[in-house]
Coordinates of C-alpha atoms in Angstrom, one line a residue:
M17 CA -37.1 12.6 -8.7
N18 CA -37.1 8.8 -9.1
T19 CA -34.1 6.5 -8.7
V20 CA -33.4 6.3 -12.4
N21 CA -33.3 10.0 -12.8
K22 CA -31.2 10.5 -9.7
I23 CA -28.7 7.9 -11.1
N24 CA -28.6 9.6 -14.5
E25 CA -28.1 13.0 -12.9
K26 CA -25.4 11.8 -10.6
L27 CA -23.5 10.0 -13.4
K28 CA -23.7 13.1 -15.6
D29 CA -22.4 15.3 -12.8
M30 CA -19.6 12.9 -11.9
I31 CA -18.5 12.5 -15.5
S32 CA -18.5 16.2 -16.1
N33 CA -16.4 16.9 -13.0
L34 CA -13.9 14.1 -13.8
L35 CA -13.4 15.2 -17.4
S36 CA -12.8 18.8 -16.2
A37 CA -10.3 17.6 -13.6
Q38 CA -8.1 15.7 -16.1
S39 CA -4.6 16.9 -16.6
D40 CA -3.2 17.9 -19.9
N41 CA -1.1 14.7 -20.2
G42 CA -4.3 12.6 -19.8
A43 CA -3.7 11.6 -16.2
W44 CA -5.8 12.3 -13.1
N45 CA -3.8 13.5 -10.2
F46 CA -5.7 12.8 -7.0
C47 CA -4.0 12.9 -3.6
F48 CA -2.9 9.7 -1.9
E49 CA -3.3 10.6 1.8
G50 CA -1.9 8.4 4.6
S51 CA -1.1 9.0 8.2
I52 CA 1.3 11.7 9.5
M53 CA 4.3 9.4 9.1
T54 CA 5.5 10.9 5.8
D55 CA 5.0 14.4 7.1
A56 CA 6.9 13.7 10.2
Y57 CA 9.7 11.9 8.3
M58 CA 10.0 14.9 5.9
I59 CA 10.6 17.3 8.8
I60 CA 13.2 14.9 10.2
L61 CA 14.9 14.6 6.9
I62 CA 15.1 18.3 6.2
R63 CA 16.6 18.9 9.7
T64 CA 19.0 16.0 9.3
L65 CA 20.1 17.3 5.9
K66 CA 20.4 20.8 7.4
I67 CA 18.5 22.4 4.5
K68 CA 18.0 26.0 5.3
D69 CA 15.5 27.1 2.6
E70 CA 12.6 24.8 3.5
E71 CA 11.1 26.6 6.5
I72 CA 7.8 27.3 4.7
L73 CA 7.4 23.6 4.0
I74 CA 8.3 22.7 7.6
K75 CA 5.8 25.2 9.0
S76 CA 3.1 23.8 6.7
L77 CA 3.8 20.2 7.8
V78 CA 3.9 21.3 11.5
E79 CA 0.4 22.7 11.1
R80 CA -0.9 19.6 9.4
I81 CA 0.6 17.3 12.1
K82 CA -0.9 19.5 14.9
S83 CA -4.3 19.5 13.2
K84 CA -4.4 15.7 13.3
Q85 CA -3.7 15.4 17.0
A86 CA -6.6 14.0 19.1
P87 CA -7.7 15.8 22.3
S88 CA -6.1 13.0 24.3
G89 CA -2.7 14.1 22.9
A90 CA -2.4 11.0 20.7
W91 CA -2.3 10.6 16.9
K92 CA -4.3 8.0 15.2
V93 CA -3.8 6.1 11.9
Y94 CA -7.6 5.8 11.3
P95 CA -10.3 8.0 12.9
D96 CA -12.0 5.3 15.1
E97 CA -8.8 3.8 16.4
D98 CA -9.3 3.2 20.1
K99 CA -7.5 5.9 22.1
G100 CA -4.6 6.4 19.7
N101 CA -1.6 4.9 18.0
L102 CA 1.7 4.8 19.8
S103 CA 4.0 4.8 16.8
A104 CA 2.1 7.7 15.1
T105 CA 2.2 9.6 18.4
I106 CA 6.0 9.1 18.8
E107 CA 6.5 10.2 15.1
G108 CA 4.3 13.3 15.6
Y109 CA 5.9 14.2 18.9
F110 CA 9.5 13.8 17.8
S111 CA 9.0 15.6 14.5
L112 CA 7.3 18.6 16.1
L113 CA 10.2 18.9 18.5
Y114 CA 12.7 18.5 15.7
S115 CA 11.0 21.2 13.7
G116 CA 12.1 23.8 16.2
Y117 CA 8.6 25.5 16.0
V118 CA 7.0 23.7 18.9
A119 CA 7.9 23.9 22.6
K120 CA 8.2 20.7 24.6
E121 CA 6.3 22.4 27.4
A122 CA 3.2 23.1 25.3
T123 CA 0.1 21.5 26.7
Y124 CA -0.6 19.3 23.7
M125 CA 3.0 18.1 23.7
R126 CA 2.8 17.2 27.4
K127 CA -0.4 15.2 26.6
A128 CA 1.4 13.4 23.8
E129 CA 4.3 12.6 26.1
H130 CA 1.9 11.2 28.7
F131 CA 0.2 9.0 26.1
I132 CA 3.6 7.6 25.0
R133 CA 4.5 6.7 28.6
E134 CA 1.1 5.3 29.2
K135 CA 1.5 3.0 26.2
G136 CA 4.9 1.6 27.2
G137 CA 7.3 4.2 25.6
L138 CA 9.5 4.0 22.6
A139 CA 10.3 0.3 23.0
K140 CA 6.7 -0.6 22.3
S141 CA 6.5 1.2 18.9
D142 CA 6.3 -0.7 15.6
W143 CA 9.3 -1.7 13.7
L144 CA 9.5 1.2 11.2
T145 CA 9.2 3.7 14.0
K146 CA 11.9 1.9 15.9
M147 CA 14.2 2.1 12.9
M148 CA 13.7 5.8 12.6
L149 CA 14.4 6.3 16.3
A150 CA 17.6 4.2 16.0
L151 CA 18.8 6.2 13.0
T152 CA 18.2 9.5 14.9
G153 CA 20.0 8.4 18.0
Q154 CA 17.0 8.0 20.3
I155 CA 17.3 4.3 21.0
K156 CA 20.0 1.6 20.5
W157 CA 19.6 -0.6 17.4
P158 CA 17.0 -3.2 18.4
S159 CA 18.2 -6.8 18.7
I160 CA 15.5 -7.9 16.2
I161 CA 17.5 -6.1 13.4
K162 CA 21.0 -6.3 14.9
I163 CA 21.1 -10.1 14.6
I164 CA 20.5 -9.9 10.8
P165 CA 24.0 -9.7 9.2
I166 CA 24.5 -7.6 6.1
E167 CA 26.2 -10.7 4.7
I168 CA 22.8 -12.0 4.0
M169 CA 23.3 -10.2 0.6
L170 CA 25.9 -12.9 -0.2
F171 CA 23.8 -15.9 0.7
P172 CA 23.0 -18.1 -2.4
K173 CA 19.5 -18.0 -3.8
W174 CA 18.9 -21.6 -2.9
S175 CA 19.5 -20.8 0.8
P176 CA 16.5 -21.3 3.0
I177 CA 16.7 -17.7 4.1
T178 CA 17.8 -14.9 1.7
I179 CA 17.0 -11.3 1.3
Y180 CA 15.1 -12.2 -1.9
Q181 CA 12.5 -14.1 0.1
L182 CA 11.2 -10.8 1.3
V183 CA 8.8 -9.0 -1.0
G184 CA 10.5 -6.1 -2.9
Y185 CA 8.8 -3.3 -1.0
A186 CA 9.9 -4.8 2.3
R187 CA 13.4 -5.4 0.9
A188 CA 13.6 -1.8 -0.2
H189 CA 13.1 -0.7 3.4
W190 CA 15.1 -3.4 5.1
L191 CA 18.3 -3.1 3.1
P192 CA 19.0 0.5 3.9
I193 CA 18.2 -0.2 7.5
L194 CA 20.5 -3.3 7.6
I195 CA 23.3 -1.2 6.2
C196 CA 23.0 1.3 9.1
S197 CA 22.4 -1.3 11.8
N198 CA 25.4 -3.4 10.7
L199 CA 27.5 -0.2 10.7
N200 CA 25.9 0.8 14.0
K201 CA 25.2 4.2 12.6
S202 CA 23.0 6.9 13.9
F203 CA 22.8 10.6 12.9
V204 CA 22.4 13.4 15.4
T205 CA 22.6 17.1 14.6
P206 CA 22.8 20.0 17.1
Q207 CA 19.0 20.4 16.5
T208 CA 18.1 16.8 17.1
P209 CA 15.8 16.5 20.2
N210 CA 16.5 14.0 22.9
I211 CA 13.4 11.9 23.7
S212 CA 15.4 8.9 25.2
H213 CA 13.6 9.6 28.5
L214 CA 10.5 8.1 26.9
Q215 CA 12.3 4.8 26.2
E216 CA 10.8 2.9 29.1
G217 CA 11.5 -0.6 28.1
L218 CA 10.2 -4.1 27.5
S219 CA 9.4 -6.3 30.5
D220 CA 11.8 -9.1 31.4
S221 CA 9.3 -11.7 30.2
E222 CA 9.0 -9.8 26.8
N223 CA 12.7 -9.7 26.4
E224 CA 13.1 -13.4 27.2
R225 CA 10.3 -14.3 24.8
I226 CA 12.0 -12.3 22.0
L227 CA 15.4 -13.8 22.7
E228 CA 14.0 -17.3 22.7
E229 CA 12.1 -16.7 19.4
M230 CA 15.3 -15.4 17.8
Q231 CA 17.6 -18.2 18.9
N232 CA 17.0 -20.4 15.9
L233 CA 17.5 -17.4 13.6
Q234 CA 20.8 -16.5 15.3
L235 CA 22.0 -20.0 15.0
Y236 CA 21.1 -20.1 11.3
F237 CA 23.0 -16.9 10.5
K238 CA 26.0 -18.1 12.5
N239 CA 26.2 -21.4 10.6
A240 CA 25.6 -19.7 7.3
L241 CA 28.4 -17.2 7.8
K242 CA 30.8 -20.0 8.6
K243 CA 30.2 -21.4 5.1
L244 CA 31.3 -18.1 3.5
S245 CA 35.0 -18.8 3.2
E246 CA 36.6 -15.3 3.2
A247 CA 37.7 -13.2 6.2
P248 CA 34.9 -11.5 8.1
E249 CA 35.9 -8.0 7.2
V250 CA 36.2 -8.9 3.5
L251 CA 32.8 -10.5 3.5
K252 CA 31.3 -7.5 5.3
Q253 CA 32.7 -5.0 2.7
K254 CA 31.6 -7.2 -0.2
A255 CA 28.1 -7.4 1.3
L256 CA 27.9 -3.6 1.9
S257 CA 29.0 -3.0 -1.7
K258 CA 26.4 -5.4 -3.0
A259 CA 23.7 -3.7 -0.8
E260 CA 24.8 -0.3 -2.0
D261 CA 24.6 -1.4 -5.7
Y262 CA 21.2 -2.9 -5.1
I263 CA 19.9 0.4 -3.8
I264 CA 21.5 2.6 -6.5
E265 CA 20.1 0.2 -9.2
R266 CA 16.6 0.8 -7.9
I267 CA 16.6 4.6 -7.9
E268 CA 14.0 6.0 -10.2
E269 CA 14.5 9.0 -12.5
N270 CA 13.1 11.4 -9.8
G271 CA 15.8 10.3 -7.3
T272 CA 13.5 8.1 -5.1
M273 CA 14.1 4.5 -4.3
Y274 CA 11.4 2.1 -5.6
S275 CA 9.3 5.3 -6.0
Y276 CA 8.4 5.2 -2.3
F277 CA 8.9 8.1 0.1
S278 CA 9.5 5.8 3.1
A279 CA 12.1 3.6 1.3
S280 CA 13.8 6.8 0.1
F281 CA 13.9 8.2 3.6
F282 CA 15.9 5.2 4.8
M283 CA 18.0 5.1 1.7
V284 CA 19.3 8.6 2.5
F285 CA 20.4 7.4 5.9
A286 CA 22.0 4.4 4.4
L287 CA 24.0 6.6 2.0
F288 CA 25.1 8.7 4.9
G289 CA 26.3 5.5 6.6
L290 CA 28.2 4.5 3.5
G291 CA 30.1 7.8 3.6
Y292 CA 28.1 9.9 1.1
D293 CA 28.1 13.7 1.8
R294 CA 24.8 15.5 2.4
K295 CA 25.5 17.5 -0.8
H296 CA 26.0 14.4 -2.9
P297 CA 23.7 14.3 -6.0
L298 CA 22.1 11.0 -5.0
I299 CA 21.0 12.5 -1.7
Q300 CA 19.9 15.9 -3.1
N301 CA 18.0 14.2 -6.0
A302 CA 16.3 11.9 -3.5
F303 CA 15.2 14.9 -1.5
Q304 CA 13.8 16.7 -4.5
G305 CA 12.0 13.6 -5.6
M306 CA 10.5 13.1 -2.2
K307 CA 9.5 16.7 -2.0
S308 CA 7.7 16.3 -5.4
Y309 CA 5.2 14.0 -3.6
L310 CA 3.7 17.0 -1.7
C311 CA 0.0 17.3 -2.3
R312 CA -2.3 20.2 -1.5
N313 CA -5.8 19.7 -0.1
A314 CA -7.9 22.7 0.8
D315 CA -5.6 24.8 3.1
Q316 CA -3.2 21.9 4.1
V317 CA -0.3 20.2 2.5
F318 CA 1.0 16.7 3.1
I319 CA 3.5 14.3 1.7
Q320 CA 2.3 11.3 -0.2
N321 CA 4.2 8.0 0.2
S322 CA 3.8 7.3 -3.5
P323 CA 1.4 9.2 -5.7
S324 CA -1.4 7.0 -7.1
T325 CA -1.5 8.5 -10.6
V326 CA -1.4 5.4 -12.7
W327 CA -3.8 3.5 -10.5
D328 CA -6.3 6.4 -10.4
T329 CA -6.0 7.1 -14.1
A330 CA -6.5 3.4 -15.1
L331 CA -9.5 2.9 -12.9
L332 CA -11.1 6.2 -13.9
T333 CA -10.6 5.6 -17.6
A334 CA -12.2 2.1 -17.3
A335 CA -15.1 3.5 -15.1
L336 CA -15.8 6.4 -17.4
Q337 CA -16.1 4.0 -20.4
Q338 CA -18.4 1.8 -18.3
A339 CA -20.4 4.9 -17.6
G340 CA -21.0 5.6 -21.3
V341 CA -18.1 7.8 -22.3
P342 CA -17.0 6.4 -25.7
H343 CA -13.5 5.2 -26.2
Q344 CA -13.2 7.6 -29.1
H345 CA -13.8 10.6 -26.8
A346 CA -10.8 12.9 -26.6
S347 CA -10.4 12.5 -22.9
I348 CA -10.4 8.7 -23.0
I349 CA -7.9 8.7 -25.9
N350 CA -5.7 11.2 -24.0
A351 CA -5.9 9.0 -20.8
N352 CA -5.2 5.8 -22.7
N353 CA -2.2 7.5 -24.5
Y354 CA -0.9 8.3 -21.0
L355 CA -1.4 4.7 -19.8
F356 CA 0.2 3.3 -22.9
S357 CA 3.3 5.5 -22.2
R358 CA 3.5 4.1 -18.7
Q359 CA 3.7 0.4 -19.5
H360 CA 7.0 -1.0 -18.1
Q361 CA 9.8 -2.0 -20.3
K362 CA 12.4 -2.9 -17.6
Y363 CA 13.0 -6.1 -15.7
G364 CA 12.3 -5.4 -12.0
D365 CA 12.6 -7.5 -8.9
W366 CA 9.5 -9.4 -10.0
A367 CA 11.8 -11.2 -12.6
I368 CA 13.9 -12.8 -9.8
K369 CA 11.3 -15.6 -9.5
N370 CA 9.7 -15.1 -12.9
P371 CA 12.6 -14.6 -15.3
D372 CA 11.2 -16.1 -18.5
V373 CA 8.6 -13.4 -19.5
T374 CA 8.9 -10.0 -21.2
P375 CA 8.1 -7.0 -19.1
G376 CA 4.5 -5.8 -19.7
G377 CA 3.1 -4.6 -16.4
W378 CA 2.1 -1.2 -15.0
G379 CA 3.1 0.4 -11.7
F380 CA 1.3 2.5 -9.2
S381 CA 2.8 6.0 -9.6
D382 CA 3.7 8.2 -12.5
I383 CA 7.5 7.8 -11.9
N384 CA 7.4 4.1 -11.4
T385 CA 9.3 2.2 -14.1
F386 CA 10.3 -1.2 -12.7
V387 CA 7.9 -2.0 -9.8
P388 CA 4.8 -3.2 -11.7
D389 CA 1.9 -4.8 -9.8
I390 CA -1.0 -7.0 -10.7
D391 CA -3.7 -4.5 -9.7
D392 CA -2.4 -1.6 -11.8
T393 CA -1.8 -3.9 -14.7
T394 CA -5.3 -5.4 -14.9
A395 CA -6.8 -1.9 -14.4
A396 CA -4.7 -0.5 -17.2
L397 CA -5.5 -3.4 -19.5
R398 CA -9.2 -3.0 -18.9
A399 CA -8.9 0.7 -19.8
I400 CA -7.1 0.2 -23.1
T401 CA -9.0 -2.9 -24.3
P402 CA -11.4 -1.1 -26.7
L403 CA -8.4 0.4 -28.6
T404 CA -6.9 -3.0 -29.3
Q405 CA -9.4 -3.6 -32.0
T406 CA -8.2 -0.8 -34.2
N407 CA -4.6 0.0 -33.0
I408 CA -1.8 -2.6 -33.5
L409 CA 0.4 -0.8 -30.9
Y410 CA -2.2 -1.1 -28.2
K411 CA -2.9 -4.7 -29.2
E412 CA 0.8 -5.5 -28.8
A413 CA 0.9 -3.7 -25.4
W414 CA -2.2 -5.5 -24.3
N415 CA -0.8 -8.9 -25.3
K416 CA 2.4 -8.3 -23.3
G417 CA 0.3 -7.2 -20.3
V418 CA -1.9 -10.3 -20.4
E419 CA 1.1 -12.6 -20.8
W420 CA 2.8 -11.0 -17.8
I421 CA -0.4 -11.3 -15.7
L422 CA -0.7 -15.0 -16.6
S423 CA 2.9 -15.7 -15.8
M424 CA 2.5 -14.2 -12.3
Q425 CA -0.1 -16.7 -11.1
N426 CA 1.2 -18.3 -7.9
D427 CA 1.6 -22.0 -7.6
D428 CA -1.3 -22.0 -5.1
G429 CA -3.6 -20.7 -7.8
G430 CA -3.9 -17.1 -6.6
W431 CA -2.2 -13.8 -7.4
S432 CA -0.1 -11.6 -5.2
A433 CA 0.4 -7.9 -5.6
F434 CA 4.1 -7.6 -6.7
E435 CA 6.0 -10.9 -6.9
K436 CA 5.4 -14.5 -7.6
N437 CA 5.6 -17.2 -4.9
T438 CA 7.0 -14.9 -2.3
D439 CA 5.6 -16.5 0.8
N440 CA 8.6 -18.0 2.7
Y441 CA 7.1 -18.5 6.1
L442 CA 10.4 -19.8 7.4
L443 CA 11.1 -16.2 8.2
S444 CA 7.9 -15.9 10.2
F445 CA 9.7 -16.9 13.4
I446 CA 11.2 -13.4 13.5
P447 CA 9.2 -11.8 16.3
F448 CA 7.8 -9.3 13.9
K449 CA 4.2 -7.9 13.9
Y450 CA 2.1 -8.9 10.9
E451 CA 5.1 -10.5 9.1
D452 CA 2.8 -12.6 6.9
R453 CA 1.3 -9.4 5.4
V454 CA 4.4 -7.1 5.5
L455 CA 7.5 -9.2 4.8
F456 CA 5.8 -11.5 2.2
D457 CA 3.5 -11.2 -0.7
P458 CA 1.0 -14.1 -0.5
S459 CA -2.0 -14.6 -2.8
T460 CA -4.9 -12.5 -1.7
A461 CA -8.6 -12.4 -2.4
D462 CA -8.6 -8.8 -3.7
L463 CA -5.7 -9.4 -6.2
T464 CA -7.0 -12.8 -7.3
G465 CA -10.5 -11.7 -7.6
R466 CA -9.8 -8.6 -9.8
T467 CA -7.4 -10.6 -11.9
L468 CA -10.1 -13.2 -12.6
Y469 CA -12.5 -10.4 -13.3
F470 CA -10.2 -9.0 -16.0
L471 CA -9.3 -12.4 -17.5
G472 CA -12.9 -13.6 -17.5
E473 CA -14.5 -10.5 -18.9
Y474 CA -11.8 -9.2 -21.2
T475 CA -10.0 -12.2 -22.6
T476 CA -11.0 -15.4 -24.5
I477 CA -9.5 -17.8 -22.0
S478 CA -11.8 -20.9 -21.6
M479 CA -13.9 -21.1 -18.5
E480 CA -12.7 -24.7 -18.1
S481 CA -9.0 -23.7 -18.2
E482 CA -6.6 -24.8 -15.4
I483 CA -5.8 -21.1 -14.8
F484 CA -9.4 -20.5 -13.6
Q485 CA -9.9 -23.9 -11.9
I486 CA -7.0 -23.6 -9.6
A487 CA -7.9 -20.0 -8.8
K488 CA -11.4 -21.1 -7.9
E489 CA -10.0 -23.8 -5.6
W490 CA -7.8 -21.1 -4.0
F491 CA -11.0 -19.1 -3.2
E492 CA -12.7 -22.2 -1.8
R493 CA -9.7 -22.9 0.5
N494 CA -9.5 -19.3 1.7
Q495 CA -13.1 -18.3 2.3
E496 CA -13.9 -17.5 5.9
V497 CA -16.5 -19.6 7.7
N498 CA -18.9 -16.7 7.6
G499 CA -18.6 -16.4 3.8
S500 CA -16.3 -13.5 3.5
W501 CA -12.7 -13.1 2.3
Y502 CA -10.0 -11.0 3.7
G503 CA -8.7 -8.2 1.4
R504 CA -5.1 -7.1 1.9
W505 CA -5.0 -3.8 0.1
G506 CA -8.3 -2.3 1.1
N507 CA -10.5 -2.4 4.2
C508 CA -11.1 -5.2 4.3
Y509 CA -13.6 -8.0 4.3
I510 CA -16.0 -6.1 2.2
Y511 CA -13.2 -5.4 -0.2
G512 CA -12.0 -8.9 -0.4
T513 CA -15.5 -10.3 -0.7
W514 CA -16.5 -7.9 -3.5
A515 CA -13.4 -8.8 -5.5
A516 CA -13.9 -12.5 -4.9
V517 CA -17.6 -12.5 -6.0
T518 CA -17.1 -10.4 -9.1
G519 CA -14.0 -12.4 -10.1
L520 CA -15.7 -15.8 -9.6
K521 CA -18.8 -14.7 -11.5
A522 CA -16.5 -13.5 -14.4
I523 CA -15.2 -17.1 -14.8
G524 CA -18.6 -18.7 -14.9
V525 CA -19.2 -19.7 -11.3
S526 CA -22.9 -20.2 -10.7
N527 CA -25.0 -18.2 -8.2
D528 CA -25.9 -21.6 -6.7
D529 CA -22.3 -22.5 -6.0
P530 CA -21.9 -22.6 -2.1
V531 CA -19.0 -20.1 -2.2
I532 CA -21.2 -17.5 -3.9
R533 CA -24.3 -18.2 -1.8
L534 CA -22.4 -17.9 1.4
A535 CA -20.6 -14.7 0.3
V536 CA -23.9 -13.0 -0.7
K537 CA -25.5 -14.0 2.6
W538 CA -22.7 -12.4 4.5
L539 CA -22.8 -9.2 2.5
L540 CA -26.5 -8.9 3.1
S541 CA -26.1 -9.6 6.8
I542 CA -23.8 -6.7 7.4
Q543 CA -25.8 -4.1 5.4
N544 CA -26.4 -1.0 7.6
E545 CA -29.9 0.3 8.5
D546 CA -29.3 3.3 6.1
G547 CA -28.8 0.8 3.2
G548 CA -25.1 1.2 2.9
W549 CA -22.0 -0.6 4.1
G550 CA -19.1 0.5 6.3
E551 CA -16.1 -1.4 7.8
S552 CA -13.5 -0.2 10.3
C553 CA -9.8 -0.4 9.7
A554 CA -9.8 -2.3 12.9
S555 CA -10.8 -5.4 10.8
D556 CA -7.4 -5.4 9.3
I557 CA -5.7 -5.6 12.8
K558 CA -8.1 -8.1 14.4
K559 CA -8.5 -10.2 11.3
R560 CA -12.2 -10.3 11.6
Y561 CA -15.0 -8.1 10.4
I562 CA -15.4 -5.0 12.6
P563 CA -18.3 -2.7 11.6
L564 CA -17.7 1.1 11.3
N565 CA -21.4 1.7 12.3
Q566 CA -21.5 4.2 9.5
S567 CA -21.6 3.8 5.7
T568 CA -18.8 5.0 3.4
P569 CA -19.2 5.6 -0.4
S570 CA -16.4 3.2 -1.6
Q571 CA -17.4 0.3 0.7
T572 CA -21.1 0.7 -0.2
A573 CA -20.1 0.7 -3.9
W574 CA -18.0 -2.4 -3.5
A575 CA -20.9 -4.3 -1.8
L576 CA -23.4 -3.1 -4.3
D577 CA -21.2 -4.1 -7.2
A578 CA -21.0 -7.6 -5.9
L579 CA -24.7 -7.9 -5.3
I580 CA -25.6 -6.5 -8.7
T581 CA -23.3 -9.1 -10.3
V582 CA -25.3 -11.9 -8.8
S583 CA -28.8 -10.5 -9.2
E584 CA -30.7 -10.5 -12.5
T585 CA -33.2 -8.0 -11.1
P586 CA -32.7 -5.1 -8.7
T587 CA -33.7 -6.5 -5.2
A588 CA -35.0 -4.4 -2.3
K589 CA -31.6 -4.6 -0.7
I590 CA -29.8 -3.4 -3.8
E591 CA -32.3 -0.5 -4.1
S592 CA -31.7 0.4 -0.5
G593 CA -28.0 0.4 -1.2
I594 CA -28.4 2.6 -4.2
Q595 CA -30.3 5.2 -2.3
A596 CA -27.7 5.1 0.5
L597 CA -24.9 5.6 -2.1
L598 CA -26.7 8.5 -3.7
S599 CA -27.2 10.1 -0.3
L600 CA -23.5 9.6 0.7
L601 CA -22.4 11.3 -2.5
E602 CA -24.6 14.3 -1.7
A603 CA -23.4 14.5 1.9
D604 CA -19.6 14.5 1.0
D605 CA -18.6 14.5 4.7
W606 CA -16.1 12.5 6.8
R607 CA -17.5 9.3 5.5
S608 CA -16.0 10.2 2.1
T609 CA -12.6 10.7 3.7
Y610 CA -12.5 7.6 5.9
P611 CA -9.5 5.6 4.9
T612 CA -10.5 2.5 2.9
G613 CA -7.1 1.7 1.4
A614 CA -4.7 -0.5 3.4
G615 CA -0.9 -0.2 3.6
I616 CA 0.7 -1.6 6.8
P617 CA -1.6 -3.5 9.1
G618 CA -2.1 -1.5 12.2
G619 CA 0.2 1.2 11.0
Y620 CA -0.7 2.8 7.7
Y621 CA -4.1 3.3 6.0
I622 CA -5.0 5.4 3.0
H623 CA -7.6 7.9 2.0
Y624 CA -7.6 7.8 -1.8
H625 CA -9.1 11.1 -2.8
S626 CA -10.2 9.4 -6.0
Y627 CA -12.2 6.6 -4.4
K628 CA -15.4 8.7 -3.9
Y629 CA -15.5 9.0 -7.7
I630 CA -14.2 5.6 -9.0
W631 CA -16.2 3.1 -7.1
P632 CA -19.6 4.9 -7.0
L633 CA -19.2 5.6 -10.7
Q634 CA -18.5 1.9 -11.4
A635 CA -21.4 0.7 -9.2
L636 CA -24.0 3.1 -10.5
S637 CA -23.0 2.4 -14.1
H638 CA -23.2 -1.3 -13.4
Y639 CA -26.7 -0.9 -12.0
K640 CA -27.8 1.2 -14.9
N641 CA -26.3 -1.0 -17.6
K642 CA -27.4 -4.3 -16.2
Y643 CA -31.0 -3.3 -15.4
D644 CA -31.3 -1.3 -18.6
M645 CA -32.3 1.8 -16.8

């Protein structure tokens, strides 16, 4: 069978499978699979809440966590992680003990304990893990969080450092944690295991370095508090009340905070700290909402941090139309009706720095009503575009979405994921790992590139507009010496470079432009011998391209999509890539489950179960449509 026939057969097969997998409400419900963190935290939460009727769930999560342990005793956050991940291992070890179904003396638990000691103990874990350990009484509240007063809630917005200079998803985690750390609260039940013997500790030089780095921050907070005129206890109560209100105002209909499992986990502990009873409706509703994030895959269950329903549905709807499914098809109409119903009507935290525009974005998950993001919005807008020609309601929704997207362009010319101009690096002197990518929301190549792709291909904005010119300049300033771009929300340089190339081409940048030529040269230089592309999650940590030494379907599709965009005829390299992609889709092995989505650098990577469909479908359709096959 020749290549054209293979592509046609594969497209036909993928389309058929996807249409049959669509839910009655028009959405696609694929799993969003991360590390064991959410599984571990669910066990911890159930035991802390003393819920007696969730033993089946606990046992299922225990089996899932055990199945992910490496022979060394460690847990990893991506398969090729060297040796293992300390924080994931602490979370796995502690939650298994807390479950009550695993003996500390078990061989695999002893191996885990040995790995934790070998890597420096609890004190060397990442910040989120440390916060969980402090909340459950395993360690004292770390000084890095203790020095931040809850009174930061009262600092004026013009202050050099305020809570609103963190991006919303970071703020949604930090505020509950600040409530508990300022109240010095931890929560221990009769069933809570004691793993404080694994605390070990930082070296004297490490402690001295941290204290030195924090001196300026301590001084700032001390002086800022002096300017707040009321008595210290009055100020603290006001700040706690304001923090409590902030949290409650951001609870979604399903009871979760910000629609995230992890933020909701910390919210429950904050509510405990503020005096809420375990049986309080806010806590019970939060638990039920978090439990609803359970996903079944084969014979295992796991907890999603935030189901990717809108993201998957928007991308699949656009990809299916690109693959030839007409927009009048019942499945496409059903999907677009679903997307239409999920456009946001509320003002969220994005409006703090961008108050003068009507809501019009889309969020990531089905339940999300006030945390829109740029990626989901451009994906949804691409999906519904064909309907705007005949349906006034869709046209109005589309216009609101485009207006929102344009208003969210950062002053530097790029686009962030969630909020505008949220890049206050004054806070970067907090000794905090990856603060530039976790605390803030700077412009990134992936967001900027896909936004340009939508605006260039789907709107009538002039190619000479300032919007496009300053975005192109952003790309010129941020291109790596080797021609690639770093992608924040996918792994990693292939992801960023694909988005950059397709975005720049959509706004009329020539193939002869140095930024395009260098990017294409880099993509070709990293093509694997099998014709595909594959990049390790380690790239995200080391901030340079690290090959996986195997090809993955989504990364191969990204690279192919970029190369097809710049090539008027199918080159030998593209043909080799197409063959590799078709082969990968037939194999359907571990390369299809390798995490190519990014969450927390070094701490959380995502296997989107939808990605083996979305991106290959898009790349194969692009190849077929462009080369008239």
